[in-house]
XYZ file of N, CA, C and O in Angstrom:
280
model
N -75.170 35.143 -34.769
C -73.674 34.779 -34.268
C -72.967 34.077 -35.569
O -73.965 33.390 -35.975
N -71.658 33.966 -35.494
C -71.049 32.973 -36.332
C -70.916 32.019 -36.071
O -71.134 31.362 -34.858
N -70.591 30.657 -36.986
C -69.642 29.248 -36.208
C -68.775 29.468 -35.085
O -68.846 28.445 -34.536
N -67.607 30.461 -35.478
C -66.753 30.372 -34.317
C -67.424 30.475 -32.701
O -66.527 30.158 -32.186
N -68.639 30.881 -32.727
C -69.168 31.337 -31.205
C -70.433 30.285 -31.164
O -70.745 29.939 -30.220
N -70.272 29.036 -31.725
C -71.294 27.821 -31.514
C -70.792 27.111 -30.603
O -69.339 26.858 -30.177
N -71.773 26.346 -29.722
C -71.638 25.194 -28.728
C -71.371 24.167 -29.874
O -71.599 23.996 -30.627
N -70.234 23.297 -29.123
C -69.592 22.152 -29.671
C -70.904 21.211 -29.507
O -71.500 21.160 -28.194
N -71.580 20.236 -30.639
C -72.271 19.101 -30.112
C -73.585 19.647 -30.377
O -74.574 18.849 -30.297
N -74.194 21.272 -30.729
C -75.401 21.485 -30.625
C -75.476 21.566 -32.026
O -74.835 22.402 -32.794
N -76.675 21.455 -32.671
C -77.410 21.888 -34.000
C -77.966 22.807 -34.279
O -78.638 23.707 -33.574
N -77.300 23.698 -35.256
C -78.025 24.861 -36.034
C -77.902 25.386 -37.101
O -77.922 24.039 -37.741
N -78.793 26.238 -37.260
C -79.529 26.230 -38.707
C -78.839 27.697 -39.290
O -78.703 28.648 -38.799
N -78.043 27.129 -40.432
C -77.508 28.287 -41.292
C -78.138 29.574 -42.021
O -79.296 29.251 -42.160
N -78.088 30.724 -41.320
C -79.141 31.885 -41.477
C -78.572 32.376 -42.942
O -79.254 32.978 -43.706
N -76.857 32.456 -42.881
C -76.141 33.096 -44.135
C -75.312 33.024 -44.261
O -74.615 32.378 -43.071
N -74.610 33.259 -45.326
C -73.294 33.256 -45.366
C -72.491 34.396 -45.949
O -73.524 34.706 -47.056
N -72.151 35.176 -45.308
C -71.650 36.335 -45.577
C -70.090 36.584 -46.033
O -69.218 36.480 -44.977
N -69.844 36.277 -47.124
C -68.227 36.473 -47.890
C -68.179 37.130 -49.257
O -69.476 36.824 -50.096
N -67.413 37.771 -49.603
C -67.424 38.316 -50.862
C -66.435 37.638 -51.793
O -66.497 37.887 -52.817
N -65.823 36.634 -51.014
C -65.306 35.364 -52.175
C -65.965 34.524 -52.587
O -66.704 33.720 -52.167
N -66.175 34.549 -53.963
C -67.081 33.545 -54.777
C -66.982 32.198 -54.577
O -67.833 31.087 -54.485
N -65.541 32.056 -54.809
C -64.792 30.762 -54.448
C -65.294 30.233 -53.029
O -65.844 28.797 -53.499
N -64.987 30.433 -52.184
C -65.516 29.889 -51.013
C -66.763 29.745 -50.501
O -67.280 29.281 -50.122
N -67.607 30.960 -51.162
C -69.212 30.853 -51.339
C -69.566 29.431 -52.113
O -70.648 28.727 -51.781
N -68.847 29.304 -53.318
C -69.011 27.706 -54.091
C -68.554 26.532 -53.343
O -69.268 25.654 -53.576
N -67.706 26.909 -52.480
C -67.059 25.713 -51.866
C -68.147 25.144 -50.981
O -68.266 24.155 -50.604
N -68.357 26.285 -49.796
C -69.382 26.138 -48.644
C -70.734 25.303 -49.601
O -71.328 24.362 -49.080
N -71.321 25.891 -50.359
C -72.267 25.315 -51.356
C -72.065 23.616 -51.411
O -73.308 23.194 -51.555
N -71.012 23.380 -52.272
C -70.743 22.394 -52.527
C -70.756 21.678 -51.276
O -70.947 19.677 -51.649
N -70.537 22.065 -50.220
C -69.916 20.491 -48.816
C -71.762 20.583 -48.611
O -72.062 19.869 -47.208
N -72.971 21.181 -49.261
C -74.610 21.479 -48.603
C -74.440 22.546 -47.416
O -75.398 22.337 -46.644
N -73.251 23.465 -47.932
C -73.404 24.576 -46.154
C -74.331 25.914 -47.191
O -73.568 26.578 -47.723
N -75.524 26.001 -46.820
C -76.214 27.093 -47.386
C -77.338 27.481 -46.535
O -77.720 26.859 -45.714
N -77.832 28.557 -46.980
C -79.461 28.924 -45.376
C -80.132 28.194 -45.739
O -80.404 27.236 -46.615
N -80.436 27.731 -44.590
C -81.689 26.806 -43.528
C -81.302 25.387 -43.683
O -81.958 24.805 -43.633
N -79.835 24.855 -44.037
C -79.465 23.601 -43.605
C -78.783 23.607 -42.091
O -78.337 25.031 -41.667
N -78.817 22.338 -41.483
C -78.374 22.007 -40.318
C -76.935 22.146 -40.095
O -76.350 21.512 -41.275
N -76.411 22.710 -39.416
C -75.289 22.727 -39.352
C -74.417 21.844 -37.676
O -74.947 22.549 -36.919
N -73.523 21.221 -37.511
C -73.032 21.119 -35.998
C -71.571 21.125 -35.884
O -70.822 20.432 -36.694
N -70.976 21.888 -35.311
C -69.694 21.824 -34.575
C -69.919 20.994 -33.884
O -69.787 20.574 -32.682
N -68.482 19.916 -34.267
C -68.446 18.357 -34.003
C -67.303 18.652 -32.637
O -67.169 18.348 -31.475
N -66.205 19.314 -33.483
C -65.136 19.772 -32.169
C -63.900 20.925 -32.703
O -64.334 21.173 -34.143
N -63.274 21.529 -31.781
C -62.300 22.679 -32.412
C -60.998 22.558 -32.501
O -60.834 21.362 -31.462
N -60.215 22.987 -32.961
C -58.906 22.527 -33.286
C -58.302 23.828 -33.347
O -58.991 24.515 -33.862
N -56.782 23.985 -33.260
C -56.027 25.344 -33.411
C -56.336 25.631 -34.781
O -55.976 24.811 -35.456
N -56.889 26.352 -35.096
C -57.096 27.206 -36.360
C -58.202 26.812 -37.204
O -58.416 27.059 -38.359
N -58.787 26.028 -36.928
C -59.703 25.075 -37.281
C -61.064 24.527 -36.816
O -61.067 24.624 -35.422
N -62.388 24.201 -37.146
C -63.178 23.252 -36.606
C -63.848 22.036 -37.415
O -63.735 21.970 -38.639
N -64.203 21.173 -36.975
C -65.037 20.131 -37.370
C -66.172 20.066 -37.351
O -66.888 20.418 -36.348
N -67.213 20.310 -38.766
C -68.568 20.360 -38.529
C -69.467 19.477 -39.388
O -68.563 18.508 -39.962
N -70.077 18.621 -38.893
C -70.936 17.782 -39.459
C -72.412 18.791 -40.371
O -73.110 19.642 -39.852
N -72.680 17.944 -41.736
C -73.367 18.991 -42.545
C -74.039 17.666 -43.174
O -73.302 16.969 -44.045
N -75.065 17.581 -43.099
C -76.116 16.398 -43.767
C -75.375 14.995 -43.093
O -75.149 14.970 -41.799
N -74.501 14.366 -43.988
C -74.015 12.963 -43.803
C -72.824 12.911 -43.765
O -72.147 11.790 -43.260
N -72.030 14.294 -43.508
C -70.944 14.075 -43.713
C -70.029 15.127 -42.516
O -70.916 16.072 -42.076
N -68.657 15.123 -42.667
C -68.187 15.914 -42.028
C -66.813 16.409 -42.532
O -66.272 15.891 -43.017
N -66.722 17.767 -42.204
C -65.828 18.470 -42.456
C -64.806 19.274 -41.671
O -65.374 19.797 -40.535
N -63.531 19.197 -42.193
C -62.804 20.116 -41.175
C -62.628 21.328 -41.822
O -62.571 21.689 -43.023
N -63.166 22.414 -41.622
C -62.812 24.293 -41.974
C -61.915 24.799 -41.663
O -61.959 25.000 -39.837
N -61.398 25.740 -41.961
C -60.865 26.680 -41.103
C -61.190 27.873 -40.713
O -62.402 28.123 -40.893
N -60.582 28.783 -39.487
C -61.855 29.482 -39.056
C -62.283 30.773 -39.830
O -63.103 31.635 -39.334
N -61.293 30.911 -40.892
C -61.956 32.267 -41.939
C -63.426 31.761 -42.640
O -64.378 32.477 -42.603
N -63.294 30.378 -42.993
C -64.806 30.104 -43.504
C -65.579 29.678 -42.320
O -67.032 30.536 -42.616
N -65.376 29.238 -41.085
C -66.556 29.415 -39.747
C -66.684 30.750 -39.416
O -68.247 30.637 -39.387
N -65.894 31.747 -39.802
C -66.350 33.069 -39.646
C -67.356 33.704 -40.515
O -67.778 34.618 -40.040
N -67.343 33.211 -41.405
C -68.236 33.582 -42.794
C -69.775 32.742 -42.859
O -70.348 33.556 -43.210
N -69.647 31.623 -41.725
C -71.140 30.930 -41.833
C -71.717 31.530 -40.724
O -71.465 31.399 -39.378
N -72.980 32.340 -40.615
C -73.669 33.066 -39.745
C -74.953 31.863 -39.399
O -75.630 31.343 -40.066
N -75.173 31.605 -37.987
C -76.349 30.834 -37.725
C -77.545 30.924 -36.548
O -76.671 32.789 -36.188
């Protein structure tokens, strides 16, 4: 399942990032979002969600969230 289907407040492990956009892939990697890393959906807003990766919180849009498989 992807991050759009995740429960708020539950920690998941990133299994893969499925995108053909190299910039998007590089951006997620710069946030620390890559296979094997823990990720938590903190909250959802219209068109985006707030995620916790390592010690940071980031607001990502639904397109990015849909590319992250957990």
